[in-house]
Amino acid sequence: MDELTLDEAMEELSAAEDFLEYFGVSYEPQVVHVNRLHILQRFHDYLSNNPVEGDDQVRYTHHRNFLEMAYRDFTVSDAVTEKVFSVFKKASGTAFVPLGAVQR
């Protein structure tokens, strides 16, 4: 059986742990448990903003480096501070709801 290309292998990955294990990035399960979607979104953002061309080995190393960076972002910070998703970017300040708008 032939080995999978990087793109084929990545199509088989779904959980953050799958990506971290495939790319050989050491991780703490608790960090991933709390931040799994944030890590994967940050990884995607890094790759989108820093495309690379080359063979699978070059691309694997490139992907591994950015996955490690994405994971590390959440070992030194948290999801609210990192603001990966738009819901966190829009949540600034406080909201005002007039008393008349509150219904029983």
Short mmCIF file of C-alpha atoms in Angstrom, two decimals, residues 13-88:
data_model
loop_
_atom_site.label_atom_id
_atom_site.label_comp_id
_atom_site.label_asym_id
_atom_site.label_seq_id
_atom_site.Cartn_x
_atom_site.Cartn_y
_atom_site.Cartn_z
CA LEU A 13 -7.52 14.00 10.63
CA SER A 14 -10.43 15.47 12.55
CA ALA A 15 -9.69 16.08 16.23
CA ALA A 16 -7.04 18.48 17.48
CA GLU A 17 -5.30 15.51 19.09
CA ASP A 18 -5.15 13.80 15.68
CA PHE A 19 -3.36 16.79 14.18
CA LEU A 20 -0.97 17.13 17.10
CA GLU A 21 -0.09 13.44 17.02
CA TYR A 22 0.29 13.32 13.23
CA PHE A 23 2.66 16.27 13.28
CA GLY A 24 4.51 15.03 16.36
CA VAL A 25 3.71 18.02 18.56
CA SER A 26 3.85 17.26 22.29
CA TYR A 27 0.80 18.49 24.14
CA GLU A 28 -0.97 18.54 27.47
CA PRO A 29 -4.43 16.94 27.14
CA GLN A 30 -6.02 19.54 29.46
CA VAL A 31 -4.83 22.43 27.26
CA VAL A 32 -6.27 20.75 24.18
CA HIS A 33 -9.50 19.79 25.95
CA VAL A 34 -10.22 23.43 26.80
CA ASN A 35 -8.93 25.01 23.56
CA ARG A 36 -9.28 22.41 20.79
CA LEU A 37 -11.33 24.52 18.37
CA HIS A 38 -9.26 27.61 19.05
CA ILE A 39 -6.02 25.73 18.36
CA LEU A 40 -7.32 24.34 15.07
CA GLN A 41 -8.68 27.73 13.97
CA ARG A 42 -5.40 29.47 14.83
CA PHE A 43 -3.52 26.73 12.91
CA HIS A 44 -5.79 27.33 9.91
CA ASP A 45 -5.27 31.10 10.18
CA TYR A 46 -1.49 30.71 10.33
CA LEU A 47 -1.48 28.47 7.26
CA SER A 48 -3.83 30.78 5.34
CA ASN A 49 -1.64 33.80 6.05
CA ASN A 50 1.64 31.98 5.37
CA PRO A 51 1.23 29.69 2.36
CA VAL A 52 4.16 27.56 1.29
CA GLU A 53 4.90 25.57 -1.82
CA GLY A 54 7.17 22.60 -2.06
CA ASP A 55 7.21 18.89 -1.65
CA ASP A 56 5.38 17.11 1.14
CA GLN A 57 8.40 17.15 3.47
CA VAL A 58 8.77 20.95 3.19
CA ARG A 59 5.03 21.43 3.66
CA TYR A 60 4.93 18.95 6.58
CA THR A 61 7.64 20.91 8.40
CA HIS A 62 5.87 24.20 7.63
CA HIS A 63 2.54 22.82 8.92
CA ARG A 64 4.17 21.31 12.01
CA ASN A 65 5.80 24.62 12.94
CA PHE A 66 2.51 26.51 12.66
CA LEU A 67 0.56 23.85 14.57
CA GLU A 68 3.14 24.02 17.34
CA MET A 69 2.81 27.83 17.39
CA ALA A 70 -1.00 27.59 17.50
CA TYR A 71 -0.87 25.14 20.40
CA ARG A 72 1.71 27.22 22.26
CA ASP A 73 -0.47 30.33 21.92
CA PHE A 74 -2.98 28.65 24.22
CA THR A 75 -0.43 27.43 26.74
CA VAL A 76 0.56 31.01 27.57
CA SER A 77 -2.80 32.70 26.99
CA ASP A 78 -6.50 31.92 26.83
CA ALA A 79 -9.26 31.96 24.23
CA VAL A 80 -10.75 35.29 25.32
CA THR A 81 -7.37 37.04 25.16
CA GLU A 82 -6.38 35.46 21.83
CA LYS A 83 -9.74 36.32 20.20
CA VAL A 84 -9.55 33.64 17.50
CA PHE A 85 -13.27 33.61 16.73
CA SER A 86 -15.30 36.65 15.71
CA VAL A 87 -17.59 36.33 18.73
CA PHE A 88 -14.63 37.28 20.93
#
